[in-house]
Short mmCIF file of C-alpha atoms and ligand atoms in Angstrom, two decimals:
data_model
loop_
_atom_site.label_atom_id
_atom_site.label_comp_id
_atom_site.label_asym_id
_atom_site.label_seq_id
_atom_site.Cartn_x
_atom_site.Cartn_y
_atom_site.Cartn_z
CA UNK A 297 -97.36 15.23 35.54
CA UNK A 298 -94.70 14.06 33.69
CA UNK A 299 -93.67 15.06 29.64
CA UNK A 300 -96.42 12.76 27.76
CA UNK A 301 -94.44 10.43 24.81
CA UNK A 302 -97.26 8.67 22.97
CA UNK A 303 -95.88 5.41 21.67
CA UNK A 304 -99.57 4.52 20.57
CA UNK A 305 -99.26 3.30 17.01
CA UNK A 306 -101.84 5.81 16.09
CA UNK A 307 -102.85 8.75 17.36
CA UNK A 308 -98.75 9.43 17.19
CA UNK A 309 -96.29 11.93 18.25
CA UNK A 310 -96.78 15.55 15.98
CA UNK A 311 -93.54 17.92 15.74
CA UNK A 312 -94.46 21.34 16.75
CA UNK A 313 -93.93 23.12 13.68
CA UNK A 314 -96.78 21.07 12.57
CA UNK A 315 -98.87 22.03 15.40
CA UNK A 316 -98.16 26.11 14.92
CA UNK A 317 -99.42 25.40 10.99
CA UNK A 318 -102.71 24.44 12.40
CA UNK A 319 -102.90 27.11 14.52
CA UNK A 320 -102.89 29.74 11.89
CA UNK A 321 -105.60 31.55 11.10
CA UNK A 322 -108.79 29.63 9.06
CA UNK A 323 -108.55 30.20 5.63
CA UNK A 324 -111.62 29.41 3.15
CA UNK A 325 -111.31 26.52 0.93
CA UNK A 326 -112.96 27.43 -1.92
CA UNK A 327 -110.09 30.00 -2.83
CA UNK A 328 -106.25 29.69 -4.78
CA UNK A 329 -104.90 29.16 -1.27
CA UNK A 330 -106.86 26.44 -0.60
CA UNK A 331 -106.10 24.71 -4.67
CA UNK A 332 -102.39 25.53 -4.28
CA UNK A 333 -102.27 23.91 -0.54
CA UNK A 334 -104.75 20.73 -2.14
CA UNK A 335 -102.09 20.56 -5.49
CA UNK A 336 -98.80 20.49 -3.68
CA UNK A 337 -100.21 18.01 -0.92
CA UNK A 338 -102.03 16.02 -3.70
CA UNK A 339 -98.46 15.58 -5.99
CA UNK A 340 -96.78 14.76 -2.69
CA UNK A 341 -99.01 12.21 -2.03
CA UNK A 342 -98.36 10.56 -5.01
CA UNK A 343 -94.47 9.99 -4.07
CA UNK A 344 -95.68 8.94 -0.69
CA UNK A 345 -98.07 5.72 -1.95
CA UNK A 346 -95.15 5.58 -4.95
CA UNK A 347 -98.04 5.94 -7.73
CA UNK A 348 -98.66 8.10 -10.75
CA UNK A 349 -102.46 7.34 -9.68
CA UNK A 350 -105.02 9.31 -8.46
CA UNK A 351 -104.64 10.81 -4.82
CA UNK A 352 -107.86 11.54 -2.83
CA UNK A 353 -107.61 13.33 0.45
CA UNK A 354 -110.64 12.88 2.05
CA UNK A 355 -112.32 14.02 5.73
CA UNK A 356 -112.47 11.43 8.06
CA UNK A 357 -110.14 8.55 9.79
CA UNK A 358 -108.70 5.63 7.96
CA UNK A 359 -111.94 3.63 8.38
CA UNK A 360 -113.86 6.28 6.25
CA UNK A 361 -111.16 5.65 3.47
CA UNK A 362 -111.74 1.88 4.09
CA UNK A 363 -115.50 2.41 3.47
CA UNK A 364 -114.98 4.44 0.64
CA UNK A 365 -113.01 1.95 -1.47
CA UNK A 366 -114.39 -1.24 -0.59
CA UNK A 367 -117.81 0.02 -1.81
CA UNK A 368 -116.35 0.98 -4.76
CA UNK A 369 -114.48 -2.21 -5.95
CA UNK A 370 -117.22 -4.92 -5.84
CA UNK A 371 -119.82 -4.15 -8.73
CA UNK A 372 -122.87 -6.21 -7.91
CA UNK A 373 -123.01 -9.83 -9.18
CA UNK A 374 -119.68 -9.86 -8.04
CA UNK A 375 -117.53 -11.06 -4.72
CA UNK A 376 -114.88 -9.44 -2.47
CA UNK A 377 -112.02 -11.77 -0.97
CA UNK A 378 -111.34 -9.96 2.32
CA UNK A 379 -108.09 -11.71 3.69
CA UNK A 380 -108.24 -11.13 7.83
CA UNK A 381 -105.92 -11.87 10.60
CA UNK A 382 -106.87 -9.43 12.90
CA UNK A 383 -109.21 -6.78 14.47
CA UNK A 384 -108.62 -4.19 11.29
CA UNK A 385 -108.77 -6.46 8.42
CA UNK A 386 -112.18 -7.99 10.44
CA UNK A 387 -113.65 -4.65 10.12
CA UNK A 388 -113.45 -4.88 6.60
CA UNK A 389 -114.80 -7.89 6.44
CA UNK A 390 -117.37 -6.04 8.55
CA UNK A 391 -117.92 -3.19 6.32
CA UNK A 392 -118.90 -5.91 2.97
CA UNK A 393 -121.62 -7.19 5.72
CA UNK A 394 -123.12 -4.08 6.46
CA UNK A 395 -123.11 -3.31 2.89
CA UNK A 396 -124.54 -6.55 1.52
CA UNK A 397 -121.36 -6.87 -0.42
CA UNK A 398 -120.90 -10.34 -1.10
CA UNK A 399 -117.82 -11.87 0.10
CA UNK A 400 -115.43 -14.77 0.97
CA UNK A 401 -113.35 -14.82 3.88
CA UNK A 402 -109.42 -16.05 3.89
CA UNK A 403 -108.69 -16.17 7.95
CA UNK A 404 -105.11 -16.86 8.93
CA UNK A 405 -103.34 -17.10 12.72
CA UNK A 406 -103.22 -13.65 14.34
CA UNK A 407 -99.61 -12.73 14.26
CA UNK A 408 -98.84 -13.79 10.87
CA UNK A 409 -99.04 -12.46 7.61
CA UNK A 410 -101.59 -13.56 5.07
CA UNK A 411 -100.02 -16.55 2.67
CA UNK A 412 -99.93 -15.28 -1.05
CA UNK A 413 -100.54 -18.82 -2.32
CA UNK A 414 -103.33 -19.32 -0.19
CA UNK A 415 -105.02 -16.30 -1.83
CA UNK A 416 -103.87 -17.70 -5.10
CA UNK A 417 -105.87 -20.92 -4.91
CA UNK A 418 -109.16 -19.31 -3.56
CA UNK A 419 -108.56 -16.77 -6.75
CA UNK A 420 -108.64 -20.12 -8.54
CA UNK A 421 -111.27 -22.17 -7.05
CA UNK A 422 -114.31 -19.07 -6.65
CA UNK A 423 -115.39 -17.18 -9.75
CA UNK A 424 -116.56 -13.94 -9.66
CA UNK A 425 -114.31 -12.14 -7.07
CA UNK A 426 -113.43 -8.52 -7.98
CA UNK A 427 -111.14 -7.73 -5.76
CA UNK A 428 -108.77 -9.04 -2.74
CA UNK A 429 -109.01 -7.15 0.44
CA UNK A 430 -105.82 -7.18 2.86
CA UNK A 431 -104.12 -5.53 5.53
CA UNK A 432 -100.04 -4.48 4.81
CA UNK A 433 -99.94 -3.73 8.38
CA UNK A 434 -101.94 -5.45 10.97
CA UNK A 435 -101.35 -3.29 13.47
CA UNK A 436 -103.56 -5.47 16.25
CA UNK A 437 -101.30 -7.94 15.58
CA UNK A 438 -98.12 -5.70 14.63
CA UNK A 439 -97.81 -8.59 11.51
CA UNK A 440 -97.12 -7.39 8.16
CA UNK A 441 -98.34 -9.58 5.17
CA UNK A 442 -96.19 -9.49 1.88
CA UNK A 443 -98.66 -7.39 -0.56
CA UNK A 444 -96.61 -7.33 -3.67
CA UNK A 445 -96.87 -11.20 -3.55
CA UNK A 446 -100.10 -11.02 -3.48
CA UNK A 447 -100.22 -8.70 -6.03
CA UNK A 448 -98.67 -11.10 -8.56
CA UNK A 449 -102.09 -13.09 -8.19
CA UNK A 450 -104.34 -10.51 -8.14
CA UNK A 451 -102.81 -9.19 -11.66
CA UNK A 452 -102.63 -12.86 -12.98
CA UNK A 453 -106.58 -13.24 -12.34
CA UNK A 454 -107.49 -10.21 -13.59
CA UNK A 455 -108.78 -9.16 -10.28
CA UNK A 456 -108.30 -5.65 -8.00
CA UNK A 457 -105.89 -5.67 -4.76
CA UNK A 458 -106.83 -2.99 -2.26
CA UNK A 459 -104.33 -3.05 0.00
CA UNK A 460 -105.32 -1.04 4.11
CA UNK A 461 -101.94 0.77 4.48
CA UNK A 462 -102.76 2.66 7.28
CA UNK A 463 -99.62 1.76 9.27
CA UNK A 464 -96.99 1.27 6.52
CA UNK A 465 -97.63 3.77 3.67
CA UNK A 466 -94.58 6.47 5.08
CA UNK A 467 -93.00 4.31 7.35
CA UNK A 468 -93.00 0.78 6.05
CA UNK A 469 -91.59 0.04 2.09
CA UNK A 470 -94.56 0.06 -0.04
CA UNK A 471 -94.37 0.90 -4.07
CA UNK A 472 -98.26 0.94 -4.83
CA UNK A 473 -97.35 0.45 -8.90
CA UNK A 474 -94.17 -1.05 -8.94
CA UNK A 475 -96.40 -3.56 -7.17
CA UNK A 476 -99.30 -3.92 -8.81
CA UNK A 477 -101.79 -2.52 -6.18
CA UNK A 478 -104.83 -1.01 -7.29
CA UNK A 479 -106.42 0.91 -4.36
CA UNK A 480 -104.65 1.83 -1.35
CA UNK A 481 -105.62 3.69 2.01
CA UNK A 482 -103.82 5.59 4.61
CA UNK A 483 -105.08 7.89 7.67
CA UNK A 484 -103.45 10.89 8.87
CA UNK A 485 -102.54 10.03 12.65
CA UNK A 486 -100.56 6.97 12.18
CA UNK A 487 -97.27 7.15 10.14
CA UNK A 488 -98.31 11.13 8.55
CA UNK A 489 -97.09 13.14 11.40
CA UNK A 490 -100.35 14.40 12.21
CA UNK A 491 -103.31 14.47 14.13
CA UNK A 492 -106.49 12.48 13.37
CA UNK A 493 -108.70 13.46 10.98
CA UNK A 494 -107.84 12.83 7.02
CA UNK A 495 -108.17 10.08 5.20
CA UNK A 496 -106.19 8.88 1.86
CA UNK A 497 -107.56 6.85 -0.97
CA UNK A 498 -105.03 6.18 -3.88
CA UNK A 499 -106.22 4.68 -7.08
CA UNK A 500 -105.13 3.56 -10.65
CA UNK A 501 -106.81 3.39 -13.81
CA UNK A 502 -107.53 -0.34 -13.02
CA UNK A 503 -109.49 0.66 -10.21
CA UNK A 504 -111.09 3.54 -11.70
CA UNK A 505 -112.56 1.32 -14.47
CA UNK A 506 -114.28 -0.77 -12.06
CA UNK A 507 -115.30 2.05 -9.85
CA UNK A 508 -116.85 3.50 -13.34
CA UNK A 509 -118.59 0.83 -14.05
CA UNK A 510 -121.37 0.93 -11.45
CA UNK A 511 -122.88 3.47 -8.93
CA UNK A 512 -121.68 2.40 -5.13
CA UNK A 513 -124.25 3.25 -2.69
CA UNK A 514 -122.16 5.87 -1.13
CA UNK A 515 -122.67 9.87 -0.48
CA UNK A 516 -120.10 11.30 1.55
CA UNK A 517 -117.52 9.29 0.67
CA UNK A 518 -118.21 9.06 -2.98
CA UNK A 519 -114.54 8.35 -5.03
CA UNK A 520 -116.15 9.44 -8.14
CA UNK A 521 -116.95 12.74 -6.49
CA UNK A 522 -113.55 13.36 -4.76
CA UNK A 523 -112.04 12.89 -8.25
CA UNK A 524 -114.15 15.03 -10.17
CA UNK A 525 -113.71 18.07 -7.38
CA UNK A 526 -109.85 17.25 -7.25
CA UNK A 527 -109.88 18.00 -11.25
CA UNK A 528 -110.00 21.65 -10.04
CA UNK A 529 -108.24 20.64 -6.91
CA UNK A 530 -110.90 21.17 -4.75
CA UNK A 531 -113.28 19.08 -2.37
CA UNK A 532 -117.15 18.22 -2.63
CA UNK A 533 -117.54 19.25 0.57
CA UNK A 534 -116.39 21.18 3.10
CA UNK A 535 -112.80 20.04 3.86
CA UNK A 536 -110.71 19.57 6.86
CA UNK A 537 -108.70 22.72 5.56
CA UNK A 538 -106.43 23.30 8.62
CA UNK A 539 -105.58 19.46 8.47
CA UNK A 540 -104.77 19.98 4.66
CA UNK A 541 -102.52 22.71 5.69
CA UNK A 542 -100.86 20.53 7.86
CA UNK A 543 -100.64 17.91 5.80
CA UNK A 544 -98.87 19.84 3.08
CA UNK A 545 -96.12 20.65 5.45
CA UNK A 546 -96.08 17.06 7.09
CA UNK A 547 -95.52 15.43 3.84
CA UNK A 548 -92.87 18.19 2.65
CA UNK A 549 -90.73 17.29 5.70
CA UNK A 550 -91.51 13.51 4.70
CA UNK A 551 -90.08 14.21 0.83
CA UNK A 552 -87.13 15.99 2.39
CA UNK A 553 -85.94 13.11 4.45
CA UNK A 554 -86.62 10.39 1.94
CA UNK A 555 -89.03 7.72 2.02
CA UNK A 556 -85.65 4.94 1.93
CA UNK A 557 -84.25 6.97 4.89
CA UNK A 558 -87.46 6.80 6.71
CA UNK A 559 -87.58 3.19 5.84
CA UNK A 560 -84.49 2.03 6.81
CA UNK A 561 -85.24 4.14 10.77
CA UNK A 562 -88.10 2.77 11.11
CA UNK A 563 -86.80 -0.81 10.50
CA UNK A 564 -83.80 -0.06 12.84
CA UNK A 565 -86.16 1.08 15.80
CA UNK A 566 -88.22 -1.87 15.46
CA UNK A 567 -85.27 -4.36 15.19
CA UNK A 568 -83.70 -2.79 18.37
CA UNK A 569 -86.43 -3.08 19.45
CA UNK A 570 -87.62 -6.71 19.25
CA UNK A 571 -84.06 -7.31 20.64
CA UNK A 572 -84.44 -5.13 23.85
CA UNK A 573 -87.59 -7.14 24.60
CA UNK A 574 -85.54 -10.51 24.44
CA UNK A 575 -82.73 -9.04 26.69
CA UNK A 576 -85.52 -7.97 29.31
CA UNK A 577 -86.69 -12.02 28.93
CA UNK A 578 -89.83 -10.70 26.87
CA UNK A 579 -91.19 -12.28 23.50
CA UNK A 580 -92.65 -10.36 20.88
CA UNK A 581 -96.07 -11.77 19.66
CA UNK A 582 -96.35 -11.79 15.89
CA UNK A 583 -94.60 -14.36 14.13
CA UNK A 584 -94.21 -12.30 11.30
CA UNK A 585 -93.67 -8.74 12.73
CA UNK A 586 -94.47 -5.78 11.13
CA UNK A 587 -91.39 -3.04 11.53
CA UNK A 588 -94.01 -0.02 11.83
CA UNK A 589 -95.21 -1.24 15.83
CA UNK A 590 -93.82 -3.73 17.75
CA UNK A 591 -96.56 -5.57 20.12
CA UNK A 592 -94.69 -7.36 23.15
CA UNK A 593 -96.48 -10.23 25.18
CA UNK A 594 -97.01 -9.03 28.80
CA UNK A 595 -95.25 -11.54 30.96
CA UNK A 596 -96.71 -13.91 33.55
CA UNK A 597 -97.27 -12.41 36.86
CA UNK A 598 -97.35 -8.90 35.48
CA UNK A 599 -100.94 -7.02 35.36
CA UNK A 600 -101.00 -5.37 31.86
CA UNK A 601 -103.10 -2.65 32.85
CA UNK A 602 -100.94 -1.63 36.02
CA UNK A 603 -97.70 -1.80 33.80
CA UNK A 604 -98.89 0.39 31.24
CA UNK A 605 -100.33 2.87 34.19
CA UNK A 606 -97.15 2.96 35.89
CA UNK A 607 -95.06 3.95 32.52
CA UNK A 608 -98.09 6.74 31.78
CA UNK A 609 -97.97 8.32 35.44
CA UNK A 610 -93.90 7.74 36.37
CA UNK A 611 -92.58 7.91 33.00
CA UNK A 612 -95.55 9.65 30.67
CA UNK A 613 -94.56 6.50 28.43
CA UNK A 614 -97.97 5.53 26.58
CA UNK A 615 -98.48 2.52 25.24
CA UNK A 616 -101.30 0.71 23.64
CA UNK A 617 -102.96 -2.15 25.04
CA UNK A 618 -104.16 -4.97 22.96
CA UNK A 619 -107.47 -5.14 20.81
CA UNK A 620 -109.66 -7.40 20.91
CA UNK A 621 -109.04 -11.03 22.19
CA UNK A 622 -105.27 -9.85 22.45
CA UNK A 623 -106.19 -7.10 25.59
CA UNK A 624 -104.75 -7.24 28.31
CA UNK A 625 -101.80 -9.48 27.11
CA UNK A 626 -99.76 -7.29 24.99
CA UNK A 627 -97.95 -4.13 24.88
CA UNK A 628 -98.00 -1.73 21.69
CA UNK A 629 -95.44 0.33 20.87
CA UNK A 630 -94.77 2.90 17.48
CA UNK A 631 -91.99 3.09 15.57
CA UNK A 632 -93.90 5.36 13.01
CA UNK A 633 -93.69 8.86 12.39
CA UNK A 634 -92.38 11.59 14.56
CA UNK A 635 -89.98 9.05 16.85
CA UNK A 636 -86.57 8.50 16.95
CA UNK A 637 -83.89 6.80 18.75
CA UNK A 638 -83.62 8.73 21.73
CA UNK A 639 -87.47 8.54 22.13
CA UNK A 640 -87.37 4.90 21.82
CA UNK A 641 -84.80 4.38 24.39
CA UNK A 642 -86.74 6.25 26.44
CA UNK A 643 -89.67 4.23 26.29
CA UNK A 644 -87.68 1.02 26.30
CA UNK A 645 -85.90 2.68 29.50
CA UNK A 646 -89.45 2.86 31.17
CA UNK A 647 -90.76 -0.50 30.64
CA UNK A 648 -87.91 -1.65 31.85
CA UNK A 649 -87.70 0.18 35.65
CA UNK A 650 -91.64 -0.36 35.54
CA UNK A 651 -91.69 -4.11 35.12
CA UNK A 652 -89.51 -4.32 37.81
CA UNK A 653 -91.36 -2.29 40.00
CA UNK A 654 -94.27 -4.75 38.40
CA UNK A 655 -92.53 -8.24 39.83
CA UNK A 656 -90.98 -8.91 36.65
CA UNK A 657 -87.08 -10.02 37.17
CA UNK A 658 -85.17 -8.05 34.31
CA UNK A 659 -81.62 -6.21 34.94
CA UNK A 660 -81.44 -2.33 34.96
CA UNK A 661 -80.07 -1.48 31.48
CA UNK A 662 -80.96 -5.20 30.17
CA UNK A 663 -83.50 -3.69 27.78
CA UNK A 664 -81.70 -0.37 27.39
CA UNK A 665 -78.40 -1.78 26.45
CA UNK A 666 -79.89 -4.30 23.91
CA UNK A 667 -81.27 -1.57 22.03
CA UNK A 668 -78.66 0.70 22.26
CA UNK A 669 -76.32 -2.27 20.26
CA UNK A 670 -79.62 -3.26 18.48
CA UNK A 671 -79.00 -0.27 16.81
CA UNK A 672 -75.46 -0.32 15.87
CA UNK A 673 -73.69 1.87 18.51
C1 PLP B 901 -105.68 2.63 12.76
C2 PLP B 901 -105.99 1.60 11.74
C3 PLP B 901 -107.25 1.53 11.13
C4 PLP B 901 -108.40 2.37 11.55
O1 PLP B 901 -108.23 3.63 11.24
P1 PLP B 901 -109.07 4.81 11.94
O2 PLP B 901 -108.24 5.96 11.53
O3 PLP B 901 -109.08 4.54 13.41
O4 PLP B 901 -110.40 4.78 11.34
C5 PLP B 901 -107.43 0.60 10.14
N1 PLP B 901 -106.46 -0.25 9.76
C6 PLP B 901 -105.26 -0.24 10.34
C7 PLP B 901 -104.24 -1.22 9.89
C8 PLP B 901 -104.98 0.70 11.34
O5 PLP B 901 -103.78 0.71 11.93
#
């Protein structure tokens, strides 16, 4: 079997110092260790959403911090605008029906980003709505939607943003209060560094006042009681503690390299990227691509499934196929996290000897040359 290199944008690639945290011995969580681990993680959190807000780290994947927040925003007698363009941003919309939460829907073309002045003129035209519902990151579609724009609205009609920054928050630009954003979520397995399992709610005193206003029918994944257990930095409930232990160390590592430096890499993968796939007569599918995972079209006359078999069992390449209506004729790959250029031309280096092996015409070293000067070498 070869080396695995999981290019799935989420679960993603963890460095092994990471891994050796977790396999330390189990501490308890209701002791200083614990508070000083939940503290430093908790402050560090902060720089990663770029808010003075509060920081929740709760157990569970990103969904579970979806679920959390959108109950929380839409008092009743009052609407959510859920914004959707893809698979993630459709379970949202999914959540407010299994809730009863009353909503309207803004649906835009897979592969783009949602328009700010279309949100504007629904905020106009319906009364009532309490808070906008979008996706930074759609990472079915690999399009990224321009949040702060919408942002401006939101703020100008008095209304919350929560923002689903599961794949951008640590690997995309995204500067929750310099913004305007009022809620924001994040999971651990995407751009964090490590494995599934944690879930990240960020709010501001915006939200907070709405969340205070009325009692969500929530238990588990209760904001109100997250905050009032964090106040002695502590958790209602038994916590994920190894994860927590991890995660201080994975964001530590993040702080020390610097959110602009982490930025800027993960923009420069994605861009040599996108330009590999061109020189191996590929076309990317979002219109408006998001930098955190690039999803390529699977050409004509190649099997998707077979391709991405072939780079697992020659190459130990994983990619992700794509969701929904898109599977079967895409290719996902991650820029986020624990990757870096070598990686990348790696992968890039394996779907290009597999596509030819797949009936695909493409030149050895088309793809692999492209993003070697795609990167500025
Ligand atoms: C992965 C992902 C989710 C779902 O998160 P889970 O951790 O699988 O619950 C939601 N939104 C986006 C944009 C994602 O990438």
């Amino acid at each position: 079997m070869p080396k695995l290199r999981l290019f799935t944008p989420g679960p993603t690639m963890v460095p092994d110092e990471i891994l050796l945290e977790m396999a330390r011995p189990i501490e308890h969580h209701r002791t200083q260790t614990y508070r000083d681990w939940l503290k430093e993680a908790t402050e560090n959190l902060q720089y990663l959403f770029q808010t003075k807000g509060t920081c929740l780290t709760i157990t569970g994947s990103g969904t579970a911090a979806a679920e959390g927040a959108i109950v929380s925003i839409v008092p009743p007698g009052k609407k959510a605008l859920v914004c959707h363009g893809g698979k993630f941003a459709e379970r949202w919309r999914d959540v407010c029906k299994r809730f009863k939460i009353e909503h309207v829907e803004y649906e835009y073309e897979y592969g783009r980003g949602a328009d700010p002045a279309r949100v504007a003129e629904i905020l106009k035209k319906e009364a009532n709505i309490a808070a906008v519902i979008t996706v930074h990151s759609e990472t079915s579609t690999c399009a990224v939607s321009d949040v702060a724009a919408i942002a401006k609205h939101t703020r100008a009609h008095d209304c919350l943003l929560m923002t689903d920054c599961i794949t951008s928050v640590g690997c995309l630009p995204f500067k929750m209060d310099e913004w305007g954003i009022d809620i924001a979520i994040t999971g651990s397995q995407k751009a964090l560094m490590l494995p599934p399992g944690l879930g990240f709610v960020a709010v501001n005193d915006r939200a907070w006042k709405v969340i205070d206003s009325f009692d969500a029918p929530i238990f588990y994944n209760n904001l109100k009681a997250f905050r009032k257990s964090l106040a002695d930095w502590d958790a209602p409930w038994t916590p994920a503690n190894t994860l927590v232990r991890a995660l201080r160390m994975a964001l530590s590592m993040i702080k020390k390299e610097g959110l602009e430096n982490i930025w800027a890499r993960t923009a420069r993968l994605a861009k040599a990227t996108r330009s590999a796939a061109q020189a191996m007569g590929l076309t990317v599918f979002a219109k408006d691509p998001a930098d955190s995972v690039t999803g390529i079209n699977t050409p004509a006359g190649v099997d998707n499934d077979k391709w991405r078999k072939e780079m697992k069992s020659k190459f130990g390449v994983q990619l992700a196929d794509g969701q929904g209506q898109l599977a079967g004729k895409m290719v996902r790959i991650s820029h986020m996290g624990w990757v870096d250029d070598l990686d990348t031309l790696g992968a890039i280096g394996a779907m290009e000897m597999t596509l030819r092996s797949q009936g695909h015409k493409c030149e050895v070293g088309a793809g692999t040359t492209a993003f070697l000067k795609g990167l500025g070498g």
